[in-house]
Amino acid sequence: MSSSPPPSSAAASPSCPKKMIALRSSDGETFEIEEAAALQSKTLENMIDEDCAGTPIPLPNVTGKILAKVVEFCSKHAEPGVDDESLRAWDAEFVNVEQATVFDYILAANFLEIPTLLNLTCNVVADMIRGKTPDEIRKFFNIKSIFSPEEEEEVRRENHWAFE
Amino acid sequence: MASLESLTEDLLVRIYKGLASDGDRKSWRLVCRDFHRIDALTRSSLRVLRVEFLRSLLANYPRLDTLDLSVCPRIDDGAVAVLLTSRGSPWAFPRAASSSLSPPGRDPLAWTRGLRKLVLSRSTGLGHHGLEQVIRACAYLESVDVSHCCGFGDREAAALSCGARLREVKMDKCLGVTDVGLAKIAVGCGRLEKVSLKWCMEIGDLGVDLLCNKCVDLKFLDLSYLKVTNDSLRSIGSLPKLEVLALVGCSLIDDTGLQFLGGGCPLLRVIDMSRCNGISSCGLISVAKGHEDLVQLNASYSLTECSSILLRCFKDLKNLNAIKIDGARVSDSAFKALSNCTSLVEIGLGKCIGATNLGLMRLVSGCVNLRVLDLTCCHSITDAAIFAISDSCRNLTCLKLESCNMITEKSLYYLGSFCLLLEELDLTDCGGINDTGLEYLSNCLELSCLKLALCPTISDKGLGHIASKCRKICEIDLYRCNGIGDDALAALSSGCKKLRRLNLSYCSDVTDRGMEYLGQLEELWDLEMRSLFNVTGVGLMALAAGCKRLADLDMKYCENVDDSGFWALAYYARNLRQEAKLVHLNKVTVEGFELALRTCWVRIKKVKLLAALRFKLSSDVRETLHSRGCKIRWD
């Protein structure tokens, strides 16, 4: 009885299981993400390079709810053969969420250093601001800190007369 | 729960950088202190409107690399001296000591070290003393623009030469600069890469020769309209890195000079030799043969004949992108030769004698990548040519057909069916087009600039079709379109919200109702409305109150506008700063003019008034206008 030779390395054979990385959110949930998708995050890429990717990687700054969506984003963007237009449409749907969630995405993308997600979400916020008056911006984002009346007058005057 | 305020400063900077428009950035800085600080720390370029604010702006924007003072009146040596002292300024609007908006202890002259680009074009009040002070203070300055400072001469050039790190100097229309001044710059600014000396007519071969000897890094050189000869071309040929050369209107140059060029400047990519009457196809052939990487060639109005040999030469230029041979005689076989240059994206054939349907059909059968085609005054072309063009060149974005009077609505049908990327179309004086044609054309949803001047056959109906579908329209020319009236303006006001430039001169059916519609166009900044004698003060008031960005206005011959309309204009049109042509307004009294001028003189740069007013306007009005940097032209 001869033993069959060990299977060839995972990279060569597509039917072999892909390498999975485990992530743990701040509230204790565990998620699995393909290595290819994880590489979208520079933070995770560094950890994988330094071989710390054995046990679940703790991410104390990201909750389970958000981490699930981030994993979904990275997986989608690592998928081969997706054309630009449908990816753009998918992205647009992905960020079609309430304000607070967009900010959570921004913070997570910043922490995990995912440039595609960071750019997408920051542009979404810029879009929300576009065309609004200062008052509308304050109301929309519930901004509390404001100017003193003299300061506001000064800034208003500059806006109108001083430069463009 | 995350909110905008939970983001760190660098994230807020990212979002801020996503705001492209000036209006949005101004709204941002007015939201709260944190946002204001982000704007102050990130903004890198400022175009200052008033000199009173200049000092505090410079102190509070530490990351400025570009400063544009070209629209800031009263920039003079005194202003510069104040800017460059490190003590406090006695001027208006100092920041309150308790204001948290400007942190204390910041060095008021830090801006001089960060500045890389300074725009002082039209700053005619500045002298060589002030100029030298500011150049010396901004030690890292790389780019200076003093174009249109017509009084500038060799002393000012000497001041510029103190900028050892300068890489770019723009001195168009500095009429007093001679070879002596240019020599100083050449010696002082050895790192120059980009030099523009258009219309500096006192400069000749001597200055150019020295410039080419000393500034070997030159990549861009513009000597248009100068009286330079072939000797200059010999010197220019020695520049190893030159990529772009402009010699428009250099009538003393001929084919001998072009041969020098043919043998030199190995990296030449763009050459503009339009309006040079001394050159011919031979000279161009030597340029083309010497430069296989040529990308753009402009020989408009220079050649009488565009020989087939020349055009066959172009086949070897694999990167040739744009060619302009306006005014030359071309034969059908010449077009065939040109059709071999399949890399061509732009072709200029304006006023080309011999441009026929057959020739054009041959041309576009090869040049399928064409995006820009100029067929101005090619009178003999018909719908058949346009069919061929539309069918072959699906990527067409700009088509000029001025005075092609055999073109009919069929051509517009072809364009509306095949050229859906079309952005710019010039149908000036095309007597054959009509409203049906405009309906066909409205399928071109990318249309942004449409010229229909001198087309009496179009009416409100046709314009309505365009306005209802072409939402990206920014510019429309309806000069002397007699069929246009208020309904067209109604359509424009609801459909074309991005309209910025509009010419309605001599569309005499337009009344106050039409003006009211125009008042809804918030982006309008350039309006020509000559001779609209059905418009009164009421209409003008509606226009002025609504079009807050209006900057250029020509109201010549609007004879029914009276004082009330005029005051409204002065009151509302805060932006009227570039030019106002206010001639032949018979119903406006002298007092009306004076009041208006007093109100808007802080901004306005040029005013054209009837000569008779010269003696009626009080002298203090005229003096104040003058001291505010406003030019009065008397008609």
CSV table of C-alpha atoms in Angstrom, one decimal, chain B residues 110-316:
chain,number,residue,atom,x,y,z
B,110,ALA,CA,5.7,82.6,7.8
B,111,TRP,CA,3.7,82.8,4.5
B,112,THR,CA,6.8,84.1,2.6
B,113,ARG,CA,8.6,80.8,3.2
B,114,GLY,CA,5.7,78.6,2.0
B,115,LEU,CA,4.7,80.6,-1.1
B,116,ARG,CA,5.6,78.9,-4.4
B,117,LYS,CA,3.4,80.7,-6.9
B,118,LEU,CA,2.5,84.3,-7.0
B,119,VAL,CA,0.1,85.8,-9.5
B,120,LEU,CA,0.3,89.6,-10.0
B,121,SER,CA,-1.1,89.9,-13.5
B,122,ARG,CA,-2.6,93.3,-14.1
B,123,SER,CA,-1.2,94.7,-10.9
B,124,THR,CA,-0.3,97.9,-12.6
B,125,GLY,CA,0.1,99.7,-9.3
B,126,LEU,CA,3.1,97.7,-8.3
B,127,GLY,CA,6.6,99.1,-9.0
B,128,HIS,CA,10.0,97.6,-9.2
B,129,HIS,CA,10.7,98.5,-5.6
B,130,GLY,CA,7.8,96.6,-4.2
B,131,LEU,CA,8.2,93.7,-6.7
B,132,GLU,CA,11.9,93.3,-5.6
B,133,GLN,CA,10.9,93.3,-2.0
B,134,VAL,CA,8.3,90.6,-2.4
B,135,ILE,CA,10.5,88.4,-4.6
B,136,ARG,CA,13.4,88.6,-2.1
B,137,ALA,CA,11.1,87.9,0.8
B,138,CYS,CA,9.6,84.8,-0.8
B,139,ALA,CA,12.8,82.9,-1.1
B,140,TYR,CA,11.3,79.7,-2.4
B,141,LEU,CA,9.1,81.2,-5.0
B,142,GLU,CA,9.0,79.1,-8.2
B,143,SER,CA,6.4,80.8,-10.3
B,144,VAL,CA,5.6,84.4,-11.0
B,145,ASP,CA,3.0,85.8,-13.3
B,146,VAL,CA,3.2,89.6,-14.1
B,147,SER,CA,1.4,89.4,-17.4
B,148,HIS,CA,-0.5,92.5,-18.6
B,149,CYS,CA,1.5,94.8,-16.3
B,150,CYS,CA,2.0,96.9,-19.4
B,151,GLY,CA,4.1,99.5,-17.7
B,152,PHE,CA,6.7,97.0,-16.6
B,153,GLY,CA,10.1,97.4,-18.0
B,154,ASP,CA,13.8,96.5,-17.4
B,155,ARG,CA,13.7,97.7,-13.8
B,156,GLU,CA,10.9,95.3,-13.0
B,157,ALA,CA,12.7,92.5,-14.9
B,158,ALA,CA,15.7,93.2,-12.7
B,159,ALA,CA,13.5,92.8,-9.7
B,160,LEU,CA,12.3,89.4,-11.0
B,161,SER,CA,15.8,88.3,-11.5
B,162,CYS,CA,16.3,88.3,-7.7
B,163,GLY,CA,14.2,85.1,-7.6
B,164,ALA,CA,17.0,82.5,-8.0
B,165,ARG,CA,14.7,79.6,-7.5
B,166,LEU,CA,12.2,80.7,-10.1
B,167,ARG,CA,11.2,78.0,-12.6
B,168,GLU,CA,8.3,79.8,-14.3
B,169,VAL,CA,8.0,83.4,-15.4
B,170,LYS,CA,5.0,84.9,-17.3
B,171,MET,CA,5.6,88.3,-18.7
B,172,ASP,CA,3.1,88.6,-21.5
B,173,LYS,CA,2.5,92.2,-22.5
B,174,CYS,CA,5.1,93.7,-20.2
B,175,LEU,CA,5.7,96.2,-23.0
B,176,GLY,CA,8.7,98.0,-21.6
B,177,VAL,CA,11.0,94.9,-21.2
B,178,THR,CA,14.0,94.9,-23.6
B,179,ASP,CA,16.9,92.6,-24.2
B,180,VAL,CA,18.6,94.2,-21.3
B,181,GLY,CA,15.9,93.2,-18.9
B,182,LEU,CA,15.6,89.7,-20.3
B,183,ALA,CA,19.3,89.3,-20.0
B,184,LYS,CA,19.1,90.1,-16.2
B,185,ILE,CA,16.5,87.4,-15.8
B,186,ALA,CA,18.5,84.9,-17.8
B,187,VAL,CA,21.5,85.5,-15.6
B,188,GLY,CA,19.7,85.6,-12.3
B,189,CYS,CA,17.2,82.7,-12.8
B,190,GLY,CA,19.2,79.9,-14.2
B,191,ARG,CA,16.6,77.3,-13.3
B,192,LEU,CA,13.9,78.6,-15.6
B,193,GLU,CA,11.8,76.0,-17.3
B,194,LYS,CA,8.9,78.0,-18.5
B,195,VAL,CA,9.1,81.5,-20.0
B,196,SER,CA,6.3,83.4,-21.7
B,197,LEU,CA,7.1,86.8,-23.4
B,198,LYS,CA,4.1,87.3,-25.7
B,199,TRP,CA,3.9,90.8,-27.1
B,200,CYS,CA,7.1,92.0,-25.3
B,201,MET,CA,7.9,93.7,-28.6
B,202,GLU,CA,11.1,95.3,-27.4
B,203,ILE,CA,12.8,91.9,-27.1
B,204,GLY,CA,14.8,90.7,-30.0
B,205,ASP,CA,17.4,88.1,-31.0
B,206,LEU,CA,20.0,89.3,-28.6
B,207,GLY,CA,17.9,88.6,-25.5
B,208,VAL,CA,16.6,85.3,-26.8
B,209,ASP,CA,20.1,84.1,-27.5
B,210,LEU,CA,21.3,84.9,-24.0
B,211,LEU,CA,18.2,83.3,-22.5
B,212,CYS,CA,18.9,80.1,-24.5
B,213,ASN,CA,22.5,80.1,-23.4
B,214,LYS,CA,21.9,80.6,-19.7
B,215,CYS,CA,18.7,78.7,-19.1
B,216,VAL,CA,19.4,75.3,-20.5
B,217,ASP,CA,16.5,73.6,-18.6
B,218,LEU,CA,13.9,75.5,-20.6
B,219,LYS,CA,10.9,73.3,-21.5
B,220,PHE,CA,8.4,75.9,-22.6
B,221,LEU,CA,9.0,79.1,-24.5
B,222,ASP,CA,6.5,81.5,-25.9
B,223,LEU,CA,7.9,84.3,-28.1
B,224,SER,CA,4.6,85.1,-29.9
B,225,TYR,CA,4.4,88.4,-31.8
B,226,LEU,CA,8.1,89.2,-31.1
B,227,LYS,CA,10.3,90.6,-33.9
B,228,VAL,CA,12.7,87.8,-33.6
B,229,THR,CA,14.5,86.5,-36.7
B,230,ASN,CA,16.0,83.2,-37.8
B,231,ASP,CA,19.0,83.9,-35.5
B,232,SER,CA,16.7,83.3,-32.6
B,233,LEU,CA,15.7,79.9,-34.0
B,234,ARG,CA,19.4,79.0,-34.3
B,235,SER,CA,19.7,79.7,-30.5
B,236,ILE,CA,16.5,78.0,-29.7
B,237,GLY,CA,17.6,74.9,-31.6
B,238,SER,CA,20.4,74.4,-29.0
B,239,LEU,CA,18.0,74.0,-26.1
B,240,PRO,CA,18.2,70.3,-25.2
B,241,LYS,CA,15.0,70.0,-23.2
B,242,LEU,CA,12.6,72.2,-25.1
B,243,GLU,CA,9.2,70.6,-25.4
B,244,VAL,CA,6.8,73.4,-26.3
B,245,LEU,CA,7.5,76.4,-28.6
B,246,ALA,CA,5.1,79.2,-29.5
B,247,LEU,CA,6.0,81.6,-32.3
B,248,VAL,CA,2.6,83.0,-33.2
B,249,GLY,CA,2.8,86.0,-35.4
B,250,CYS,CA,6.6,86.0,-35.7
B,251,SER,CA,6.6,87.4,-39.2
B,252,LEU,CA,10.3,87.8,-39.6
B,253,ILE,CA,10.9,84.0,-39.4
B,254,ASP,CA,11.2,81.9,-42.6
B,255,ASP,CA,12.0,78.4,-43.7
B,256,THR,CA,15.8,78.9,-43.1
B,257,GLY,CA,15.0,79.4,-39.4
B,258,LEU,CA,12.8,76.4,-39.4
B,259,GLN,CA,15.7,74.3,-40.7
B,260,PHE,CA,17.7,75.3,-37.5
B,261,LEU,CA,14.8,74.0,-35.5
B,262,GLY,CA,14.6,70.9,-37.6
B,263,GLY,CA,18.1,70.0,-36.6
B,264,GLY,CA,17.7,70.8,-32.9
B,265,CYS,CA,15.4,70.5,-29.8
B,266,PRO,CA,15.3,66.8,-29.8
B,267,LEU,CA,12.4,66.7,-27.3
B,268,LEU,CA,10.1,69.1,-29.1
B,269,ARG,CA,6.4,68.0,-28.9
B,270,VAL,CA,4.3,71.0,-29.5
B,271,ILE,CA,4.9,73.8,-31.9
B,272,ASP,CA,2.7,76.8,-32.7
B,273,MET,CA,3.7,78.7,-35.8
B,274,SER,CA,0.4,80.2,-36.7
B,275,ARG,CA,0.2,83.6,-38.5
B,276,CYS,CA,3.9,83.5,-39.5
B,277,ASN,CA,3.7,84.7,-43.1
B,278,GLY,CA,7.3,84.0,-43.9
B,279,ILE,CA,7.1,80.2,-43.7
B,280,SER,CA,6.0,77.6,-46.2
B,281,SER,CA,5.4,73.9,-46.5
B,282,CYS,CA,9.2,73.4,-47.0
B,283,GLY,CA,10.0,74.8,-43.6
B,284,LEU,CA,7.4,72.6,-41.9
B,285,ILE,CA,8.7,69.6,-43.7
B,286,SER,CA,12.1,70.1,-42.1
B,287,VAL,CA,10.5,70.5,-38.7
B,288,ALA,CA,8.4,67.3,-39.1
B,289,LYS,CA,11.3,65.2,-40.4
B,290,GLY,CA,13.5,66.2,-37.4
B,291,HIS,CA,10.9,65.4,-34.8
B,292,GLU,CA,9.2,62.0,-34.9
B,293,ASP,CA,7.6,62.5,-31.5
B,294,LEU,CA,5.8,65.7,-32.5
B,295,VAL,CA,2.3,65.8,-30.9
B,296,GLN,CA,0.8,69.1,-31.9
B,297,LEU,CA,1.5,71.3,-34.9
B,298,ASN,CA,-0.3,74.6,-35.5
B,299,ALA,CA,0.4,76.4,-38.7
B,300,SER,CA,-3.0,78.3,-39.0
B,301,TYR,CA,-2.9,81.2,-41.4
B,302,SER,CA,0.7,80.7,-42.2
B,303,LEU,CA,0.6,78.6,-45.3
B,304,THR,CA,-1.0,79.5,-48.6
B,305,GLU,CA,-0.7,76.0,-49.8
B,306,CYS,CA,-0.6,72.7,-47.9
B,307,SER,CA,1.2,70.4,-50.2
B,308,SER,CA,0.6,66.7,-50.3
B,309,ILE,CA,4.3,66.1,-49.6
B,310,LEU,CA,4.0,67.9,-46.3
B,311,LEU,CA,0.9,66.0,-45.4
B,312,ARG,CA,2.6,62.7,-46.3
B,313,CYS,CA,5.4,63.6,-44.0
B,314,PHE,CA,3.0,63.5,-41.1
B,315,LYS,CA,2.3,59.8,-41.6
B,316,ASP,CA,5.7,59.2,-39.9
